[in-house]
Coordinates of C-alpha atoms in Angstrom, one line a residue:
Chain A
X1 CA 18.5 51.6 -8.0
X2 CA 19.1 51.6 -4.3
X3 CA 20.6 48.0 -4.0
X4 CA 21.8 47.6 -0.4
X5 CA 21.2 50.5 2.0
X6 CA 22.8 50.8 5.4
X7 CA 22.0 53.3 8.1
X8 CA 23.6 55.1 9.7
X9 CA 26.8 55.8 7.7
X10 CA 28.7 57.1 10.8
X11 CA 28.2 56.6 14.5
X12 CA 30.1 57.3 17.7
X13 CA 29.1 55.4 20.8
X14 CA 30.2 55.4 24.3
X15 CA 31.3 52.2 25.9
X16 CA 28.3 50.3 27.2
X17 CA 25.8 52.0 24.9
X18 CA 23.6 50.0 22.6
X19 CA 22.6 50.5 19.0
X20 CA 21.2 48.8 16.0
X21 CA 22.7 49.0 12.5
X22 CA 20.0 48.8 9.8
X23 CA 20.3 47.1 6.4
X24 CA 17.8 46.8 3.6
X25 CA 18.0 45.5 0.1
X26 CA 15.6 45.9 -2.7
X27 CA 16.9 43.2 -5.0
X28 CA 14.7 40.4 -3.7
X29 CA 17.8 38.5 -2.5
X30 CA 17.2 35.7 -0.1
X31 CA 20.7 35.7 1.6
X32 CA 22.0 38.5 3.7
X33 CA 25.3 39.1 5.6
X34 CA 26.9 41.3 8.2
X35 CA 30.7 41.8 8.1
X36 CA 33.2 43.9 10.0
X37 CA 36.4 45.1 8.5
X38 CA 39.4 46.2 10.5
X39 CA 42.8 47.3 9.1
X40 CA 44.7 44.4 7.7
X41 CA 42.0 41.9 8.6
X42 CA 39.8 41.8 5.5
X43 CA 36.1 41.1 5.9
X44 CA 35.1 38.9 8.8
X45 CA 31.6 37.4 8.8
X46 CA 29.6 38.2 11.9
X47 CA 26.3 36.7 11.1
X48 CA 24.4 35.6 8.0
X49 CA 20.9 34.7 7.1
X50 CA 20.4 32.2 4.3
X51 CA 16.7 33.0 4.0
X52 CA 14.0 34.9 5.8
X53 CA 13.5 33.4 9.2
X54 CA 16.9 31.9 9.6
X55 CA 20.1 33.3 11.0
X56 CA 23.5 31.7 11.7
X57 CA 26.8 32.7 13.4
X58 CA 29.7 33.6 11.3
X59 CA 33.4 33.9 12.3
X60 CA 33.1 36.6 14.9
X61 CA 29.5 36.6 16.4
X62 CA 30.4 37.4 20.0
X63 CA 28.9 40.7 21.2
X64 CA 26.4 40.9 18.4
X65 CA 22.8 39.9 17.7
X66 CA 20.9 40.0 14.5
X67 CA 17.3 40.0 13.3
X68 CA 16.0 39.1 9.9
X69 CA 12.9 41.2 10.1
X70 CA 11.6 40.2 6.7
X71 CA 13.1 39.3 3.3
X72 CA 14.4 42.9 2.8
X73 CA 15.8 43.8 6.2
X74 CA 18.6 42.4 8.3
X75 CA 19.6 44.3 11.4
X76 CA 22.7 44.0 13.6
X77 CA 22.5 45.0 17.3
X78 CA 25.3 45.8 19.7
X79 CA 23.8 45.4 23.2
X80 CA 26.8 46.9 25.1
X81 CA 29.3 48.4 22.8
X82 CA 33.0 48.0 23.5
X83 CA 36.1 49.7 22.0
X84 CA 37.0 46.5 20.3
X85 CA 33.9 46.8 18.2
X86 CA 35.2 50.0 16.6
X87 CA 35.2 49.0 12.9
X88 CA 33.6 49.4 9.6
X89 CA 30.5 47.3 9.2
X90 CA 29.3 46.1 5.9
X91 CA 25.9 44.5 5.0
X92 CA 25.6 42.4 1.9
X93 CA 23.0 40.3 0.1
X94 CA 22.9 37.6 -2.5
X95 CA 20.8 35.1 -4.3
X96 CA 21.8 31.9 -2.8
X97 CA 25.5 31.3 -3.5
X98 CA 25.8 33.8 -6.3
X99 CA 27.8 37.0 -5.9
X100 CA 27.1 39.3 -3.0
X101 CA 26.3 43.0 -3.3
X102 CA 27.4 45.3 -0.5
X103 CA 26.1 48.4 1.1
X104 CA 28.3 51.5 1.6
X105 CA 29.3 50.6 5.1
X106 CA 28.8 52.0 8.6
X107 CA 31.8 53.5 10.3
X108 CA 31.4 52.9 14.0
X109 CA 33.7 54.3 16.7
X110 CA 33.3 53.2 20.4
X111 CA 35.0 55.5 22.9
Chain B
X1 CA 44.1 28.8 10.6
X2 CA 41.9 31.1 8.6
X3 CA 39.5 29.4 6.3
X4 CA 40.5 31.6 3.4
X5 CA 44.0 33.0 3.1
X6 CA 45.7 35.5 0.9
X7 CA 49.1 37.1 0.8
X8 CA 48.5 40.7 2.1
X9 CA 51.2 42.2 -0.2
X10 CA 51.5 45.0 -1.1
X11 CA 52.5 44.0 -4.6
X12 CA 54.2 47.1 -6.1
X13 CA 54.4 46.8 -9.9
X14 CA 55.1 49.1 -12.9
X15 CA 52.4 49.9 -15.4
X16 CA 52.1 47.2 -18.0
X17 CA 53.3 44.4 -15.7
X18 CA 51.5 41.1 -15.2
X19 CA 50.7 40.3 -11.7
X20 CA 49.1 37.2 -10.1
X21 CA 47.4 36.6 -6.8
X22 CA 46.6 33.3 -5.1
X23 CA 44.0 32.5 -2.5
X24 CA 43.8 29.2 -0.6
X25 CA 40.7 27.8 1.1
X26 CA 40.5 25.1 3.7
X27 CA 37.0 23.6 3.1
X28 CA 37.1 21.1 0.3
X29 CA 33.3 21.2 0.0
X30 CA 33.4 24.9 -1.0
X31 CA 31.3 25.5 -4.1
X32 CA 31.4 29.1 -5.2
X33 CA 34.4 31.4 -5.6
X34 CA 34.8 35.1 -6.3
X35 CA 37.3 37.9 -6.6
X36 CA 36.3 41.3 -5.3
X37 CA 38.0 44.7 -5.7
X38 CA 37.9 47.2 -2.9
X39 CA 39.1 50.8 -3.2
X40 CA 40.1 52.7 -0.1
X41 CA 37.2 53.4 2.3
X42 CA 34.7 51.9 -0.2
X43 CA 32.6 48.8 -0.2
X44 CA 33.9 45.7 -2.0
X45 CA 32.6 45.2 -5.6
X46 CA 32.6 42.0 -7.6
X47 CA 35.4 41.7 -10.0
X48 CA 34.6 38.3 -11.3
X49 CA 33.2 34.9 -10.3
X50 CA 35.6 32.0 -10.7
X51 CA 34.3 29.0 -12.6
X52 CA 35.7 25.4 -12.6
X53 CA 37.0 25.8 -16.2
X54 CA 38.6 29.2 -15.6
X55 CA 37.3 32.4 -17.0
X56 CA 38.6 35.6 -18.5
X57 CA 37.3 39.1 -18.6
X58 CA 39.5 41.4 -20.6
X59 CA 42.9 41.7 -18.8
X60 CA 41.7 39.6 -15.9
X61 CA 41.9 35.8 -15.7
X62 CA 40.6 33.7 -12.9
X63 CA 41.4 30.1 -12.3
X64 CA 40.2 27.4 -9.8
X65 CA 42.4 24.5 -8.7
X66 CA 40.2 22.2 -6.6
X67 CA 42.9 19.6 -6.1
X68 CA 45.2 22.1 -4.3
X69 CA 42.3 24.2 -3.0
X70 CA 43.2 27.6 -4.3
X71 CA 42.0 30.2 -6.7
X72 CA 44.1 32.7 -8.6
X73 CA 43.7 36.0 -10.3
X74 CA 46.0 37.2 -13.1
X75 CA 46.0 40.8 -14.2
X76 CA 47.8 41.5 -17.5
X77 CA 49.0 45.0 -18.7
X78 CA 48.4 46.6 -15.3
X79 CA 47.0 50.1 -15.2
X80 CA 47.3 52.8 -12.6
X81 CA 43.6 52.4 -12.0
X82 CA 44.1 48.7 -11.0
X83 CA 45.6 49.9 -7.7
X84 CA 43.3 48.6 -5.0
X85 CA 42.8 45.7 -2.6
X86 CA 41.7 42.4 -4.1
X87 CA 39.7 40.1 -1.9
X88 CA 38.9 36.5 -2.6
X89 CA 35.6 35.0 -1.3
X90 CA 34.5 31.4 -0.9
X91 CA 31.0 30.1 -0.3
X92 CA 31.2 27.1 2.0
X93 CA 29.4 24.0 1.0
X94 CA 25.6 24.4 1.1
X95 CA 25.4 26.8 4.0
X96 CA 25.5 30.1 2.1
X97 CA 28.3 31.1 4.5
X98 CA 30.5 33.5 2.4
X99 CA 34.0 33.9 3.8
X100 CA 36.5 36.4 2.6
X101 CA 40.3 36.4 2.7
X102 CA 42.1 39.4 4.2
X103 CA 42.9 40.9 0.9
X104 CA 45.9 41.5 -1.3
X105 CA 46.9 45.1 -1.9
X106 CA 48.1 46.1 -5.4
X107 CA 50.0 49.3 -6.1
X108 CA 50.6 50.1 -9.8
X109 CA 53.3 52.8 -10.3
X110 CA 53.9 54.9 -13.4

């Protein structure tokens, strides 16, 4: 039972580098989410996708892009990483407005 | 103003105590409400959904007050293993936008 799988689990980037965080779910969920979590800030929604083919901005979308590749996969791209994007990134999925299930997170450090 | 707000705590309570957390939300059209538990450096996991009529799961009770726009979580007979951060989450109207509060940290001491 894989659930929600995120890759990579850890990453160190230099300022200005780009990278894509991958997320895949095998629960046939239609909605997927990307969050970042910083100390004391809780989870902040970056982008979400209510269904395959749609994406919408969340609370903190600046500096990020997303792609809902198919129903299973939702990727998050940092085009030019900045130290302020050092964070833990969580992907989640749900059936509509039911509870969301999370991946184990990606710990990203931008130096 | 954040759309979903929680007291960050920490709440430091002895074993066996009863503790309650509140979470306020700003969008009156919000439709789904949840409490999640997050252990240090782990992903959040669903503790319970919050229904209009209130619901209970063992030592945990969740309530929704739509008029005042808040949800609550009551933990009875606290255990050491309840020490964690508790996050509330709110689904906004029909957009599937799931917003979290910043979390309330609970420390249960022997």
